[in-house]
């Protein structure tokens, strides 16, 4: 019997290429050469399949971030590696814009649940990184992490309502305009020195491409 993870991986590719609505259970059955009966033995219905694909993709992304953090020598290496990973992933992404549109339009409850979970995990990760940075003496110990997280949440809420503006700017622009100044502001002189060096390397690397 075909492995459930194999189905989730292949269906994720189908969603990314075609959007979600056109990828029916019949389409999956024919494309993967598996019976609809087998599909319905594994997934209750398409909603269940969409939810599990989302959970599978979120788990992979979360594991990748955790691996980066665990293998980083210090908090600033972790932060810049995560940022670079996200910029590269965005640049290489071949996801059909219809995928997100279909998720919001036809599976709103799944979208809402997934987005809420992503936000919660993101803010939890940020909190842990800031606290780690204080211990490593890269971030100022008097920085109130709760206030910082609250402010970031409000910034995100503002930008959520300005999707056209967001799409008009490359992800790297937000890193240089928002992320870097915020990092410098909460950093100790030791942290600021490392951040400035990393930014110089990023600029030099970009100029050489």
Short mmCIF file of C-alpha atoms in Angstrom, two decimals:
data_model
loop_
_atom_site.label_atom_id
_atom_site.label_comp_id
_atom_site.label_asym_id
_atom_site.label_seq_id
_atom_site.Cartn_x
_atom_site.Cartn_y
_atom_site.Cartn_z
CA UNK A 1 0.00 0.00 0.00
CA UNK A 2 1.27 3.48 -0.86
CA UNK A 3 2.73 5.41 2.07
CA UNK A 4 0.64 8.27 3.41
CA UNK A 5 3.68 10.59 3.44
CA UNK A 6 4.25 9.89 -0.26
CA UNK A 7 0.69 10.99 -1.02
CA UNK A 8 1.11 14.16 1.06
CA UNK A 9 4.37 15.03 -0.71
CA UNK A 10 2.92 14.48 -4.19
CA UNK A 11 -0.36 16.29 -3.47
CA UNK A 12 1.60 19.26 -2.08
CA UNK A 13 3.41 19.45 -5.44
CA UNK A 14 0.07 19.27 -7.26
CA UNK A 15 -1.36 22.10 -5.14
CA UNK A 16 1.74 24.23 -5.73
CA UNK A 17 1.56 23.70 -9.47
CA UNK A 18 -2.19 23.97 -10.07
CA UNK A 19 -3.84 25.57 -7.07
CA UNK A 20 -6.07 23.56 -4.75
CA UNK A 21 -9.50 23.62 -6.38
CA UNK A 22 -8.53 21.82 -9.65
CA UNK A 23 -6.81 19.01 -7.74
CA UNK A 24 -9.81 16.78 -7.06
CA UNK A 25 -9.74 13.36 -5.48
CA UNK A 26 -10.34 11.92 -8.98
CA UNK A 27 -7.36 13.91 -10.30
CA UNK A 28 -5.11 12.59 -7.51
CA UNK A 29 -6.34 9.04 -8.02
CA UNK A 30 -5.57 9.10 -11.75
CA UNK A 31 -2.27 10.98 -11.48
CA UNK A 32 -0.88 8.74 -8.74
CA UNK A 33 -2.50 5.57 -10.10
CA UNK A 34 -4.17 4.74 -6.81
CA UNK A 35 -7.81 3.92 -6.27
CA UNK A 36 -10.23 6.46 -4.82
CA UNK A 37 -11.13 3.82 -2.26
CA UNK A 38 -7.51 3.85 -1.03
CA UNK A 39 -7.57 7.63 -0.84
CA UNK A 40 -10.76 7.65 1.19
CA UNK A 41 -9.38 4.98 3.51
CA UNK A 42 -6.53 7.36 4.37
CA UNK A 43 -8.35 10.71 4.19
CA UNK A 44 -11.95 11.33 5.22
CA UNK A 45 -12.51 13.86 2.42
CA UNK A 46 -10.69 16.58 0.50
CA UNK A 47 -10.86 18.96 3.47
CA UNK A 48 -9.06 16.35 5.57
CA UNK A 49 -6.48 15.88 2.81
CA UNK A 50 -5.87 19.65 2.49
CA UNK A 51 -5.50 19.95 6.26
CA UNK A 52 -3.00 17.10 6.44
CA UNK A 53 -0.98 18.46 3.51
CA UNK A 54 -0.79 21.82 5.28
CA UNK A 55 0.26 20.17 8.54
CA UNK A 56 2.89 18.11 6.71
CA UNK A 57 4.38 21.17 4.98
CA UNK A 58 4.34 23.20 8.22
CA UNK A 59 6.10 20.39 10.06
CA UNK A 60 8.85 20.26 7.42
CA UNK A 61 9.35 24.03 7.62
CA UNK A 62 9.42 23.93 11.43
CA UNK A 63 11.97 21.10 11.46
CA UNK A 64 14.19 23.03 9.05
CA UNK A 65 14.15 26.11 11.32
CA UNK A 66 14.86 24.02 14.43
CA UNK A 67 17.79 22.36 12.64
CA UNK A 68 19.26 25.75 11.69
CA UNK A 69 18.96 26.98 15.29
CA UNK A 70 20.43 23.80 16.78
CA UNK A 71 23.43 23.85 14.43
CA UNK A 72 24.18 27.60 14.79
CA UNK A 73 27.12 28.64 16.95
CA UNK A 74 25.26 31.66 18.32
CA UNK A 75 21.91 33.43 18.14
CA UNK A 76 22.98 35.90 15.45
CA UNK A 77 24.21 33.11 13.18
CA UNK A 78 20.83 31.45 13.68
CA UNK A 79 18.84 34.60 12.89
CA UNK A 80 20.79 35.44 9.74
CA UNK A 81 20.70 31.82 8.56
CA UNK A 82 16.92 31.70 9.04
CA UNK A 83 16.51 35.00 7.18
CA UNK A 84 18.69 33.77 4.32
CA UNK A 85 16.74 30.51 4.16
CA UNK A 86 13.44 32.39 3.90
CA UNK A 87 14.75 34.79 1.22
CA UNK A 88 16.10 31.88 -0.85
CA UNK A 89 12.92 29.86 -0.40
CA UNK A 90 10.86 32.84 -1.56
CA UNK A 91 13.10 33.37 -4.60
CA UNK A 92 12.97 29.68 -5.57
CA UNK A 93 9.28 29.21 -4.83
CA UNK A 94 7.25 27.90 -7.75
CA UNK A 95 3.98 27.99 -5.86
CA UNK A 96 1.01 28.99 -7.95
CA UNK A 97 -0.59 32.16 -6.49
CA UNK A 98 -3.90 30.35 -6.84
CA UNK A 99 -2.86 27.91 -4.13
CA UNK A 100 -3.18 30.48 -1.34
CA UNK A 101 -6.24 32.06 -2.97
CA UNK A 102 -7.98 28.67 -3.16
CA UNK A 103 -7.03 27.85 0.43
CA UNK A 104 -8.55 31.09 1.69
CA UNK A 105 -11.65 30.89 -0.50
CA UNK A 106 -12.54 27.20 -0.37
CA UNK A 107 -10.96 26.05 2.90
CA UNK A 108 -11.13 29.14 5.18
CA UNK A 109 -11.23 27.21 8.45
CA UNK A 110 -8.08 25.28 7.51
CA UNK A 111 -6.33 28.48 6.42
CA UNK A 112 -7.27 30.25 9.65
CA UNK A 113 -6.11 27.35 11.81
CA UNK A 114 -2.83 26.90 9.91
CA UNK A 115 -2.04 30.61 9.85
CA UNK A 116 -2.73 30.91 13.58
CA UNK A 117 -0.41 27.98 14.30
CA UNK A 118 2.35 29.42 12.09
CA UNK A 119 2.13 32.78 13.85
CA UNK A 120 2.20 31.21 17.30
CA UNK A 121 5.23 29.08 16.45
CA UNK A 122 7.00 32.05 14.84
CA UNK A 123 6.56 34.27 17.87
CA UNK A 124 7.59 31.45 20.21
CA UNK A 125 10.77 30.98 18.17
CA UNK A 126 11.49 34.72 18.21
CA UNK A 127 10.98 34.81 21.99
CA UNK A 128 13.42 31.94 22.50
CA UNK A 129 16.01 33.54 20.20
CA UNK A 130 15.85 36.86 22.04
CA UNK A 131 16.24 35.17 25.42
CA UNK A 132 19.14 33.11 24.06
CA UNK A 133 20.72 36.31 22.75
CA UNK A 134 20.58 37.86 26.22
CA UNK A 135 22.34 34.84 27.71
CA UNK A 136 25.02 34.97 25.00
CA UNK A 137 25.42 38.74 25.61
CA UNK A 138 24.48 39.70 22.04
CA UNK A 139 21.18 41.29 23.11
CA UNK A 140 20.71 43.82 25.91
CA UNK A 141 19.45 42.20 29.08
CA UNK A 142 17.08 45.10 29.83
CA UNK A 143 15.11 44.51 26.61
CA UNK A 144 11.54 43.54 27.53
CA UNK A 145 10.90 40.57 25.27
CA UNK A 146 7.13 40.68 25.78
CA UNK A 147 6.97 44.32 24.61
CA UNK A 148 9.13 43.53 21.59
CA UNK A 149 6.97 40.54 20.58
CA UNK A 150 3.80 42.60 21.07
CA UNK A 151 5.21 45.36 18.83
CA UNK A 152 6.18 42.87 16.14
CA UNK A 153 2.69 41.39 16.23
CA UNK A 154 1.16 44.83 15.67
CA UNK A 155 3.53 45.52 12.78
CA UNK A 156 2.54 42.25 11.16
CA UNK A 157 -1.15 43.11 11.57
CA UNK A 158 -0.59 46.44 9.80
CA UNK A 159 1.17 44.82 6.85
CA UNK A 160 -1.44 42.05 6.59
CA UNK A 161 -3.90 44.68 5.38
CA UNK A 162 -1.48 45.97 2.74
CA UNK A 163 -0.87 42.89 0.61
CA UNK A 164 -0.40 44.84 -2.62
CA UNK A 165 2.35 46.88 -0.96
CA UNK A 166 3.97 43.73 0.43
CA UNK A 167 3.99 42.09 -2.99
CA UNK A 168 5.56 45.19 -4.54
CA UNK A 169 8.69 44.85 -2.39
CA UNK A 170 11.30 42.05 -2.37
CA UNK A 171 11.63 40.20 0.97
CA UNK A 172 15.22 41.42 1.37
CA UNK A 173 13.95 45.03 1.47
CA UNK A 174 11.99 44.29 4.64
CA UNK A 175 15.03 42.68 6.25
CA UNK A 176 17.22 45.74 5.58
CA UNK A 177 14.54 48.30 6.47
CA UNK A 178 12.94 46.66 9.50
CA UNK A 179 14.73 43.55 10.75
CA UNK A 180 18.29 44.91 10.80
CA UNK A 181 17.45 48.23 12.55
CA UNK A 182 15.41 46.35 15.17
CA UNK A 183 18.24 43.88 15.76
CA UNK A 184 20.78 46.70 16.10
CA UNK A 185 18.50 48.50 18.54
CA UNK A 186 18.25 45.56 20.96
CA UNK A 187 21.88 44.46 20.58
CA UNK A 188 24.89 45.02 22.80
CA UNK A 189 28.02 46.61 21.22
CA UNK A 190 29.32 43.07 20.71
CA UNK A 191 26.14 42.09 18.91
CA UNK A 192 26.08 45.27 16.83
CA UNK A 193 29.60 44.63 15.61
CA UNK A 194 28.70 41.13 14.42
CA UNK A 195 25.46 42.32 12.79
CA UNK A 196 27.26 45.09 10.89
CA UNK A 197 29.85 42.60 9.65
CA UNK A 198 27.16 40.20 8.49
CA UNK A 199 25.30 42.98 6.68
CA UNK A 200 28.52 44.06 4.92
CA UNK A 201 29.07 40.48 3.74
CA UNK A 202 25.49 40.24 2.49
CA UNK A 203 25.86 43.49 0.53
CA UNK A 204 29.22 42.41 -0.90
CA UNK A 205 27.79 39.02 -1.86
CA UNK A 206 24.82 40.68 -3.57
CA UNK A 207 27.08 43.11 -5.47
CA UNK A 208 29.23 40.23 -6.77
CA UNK A 209 26.26 38.38 -8.25
#
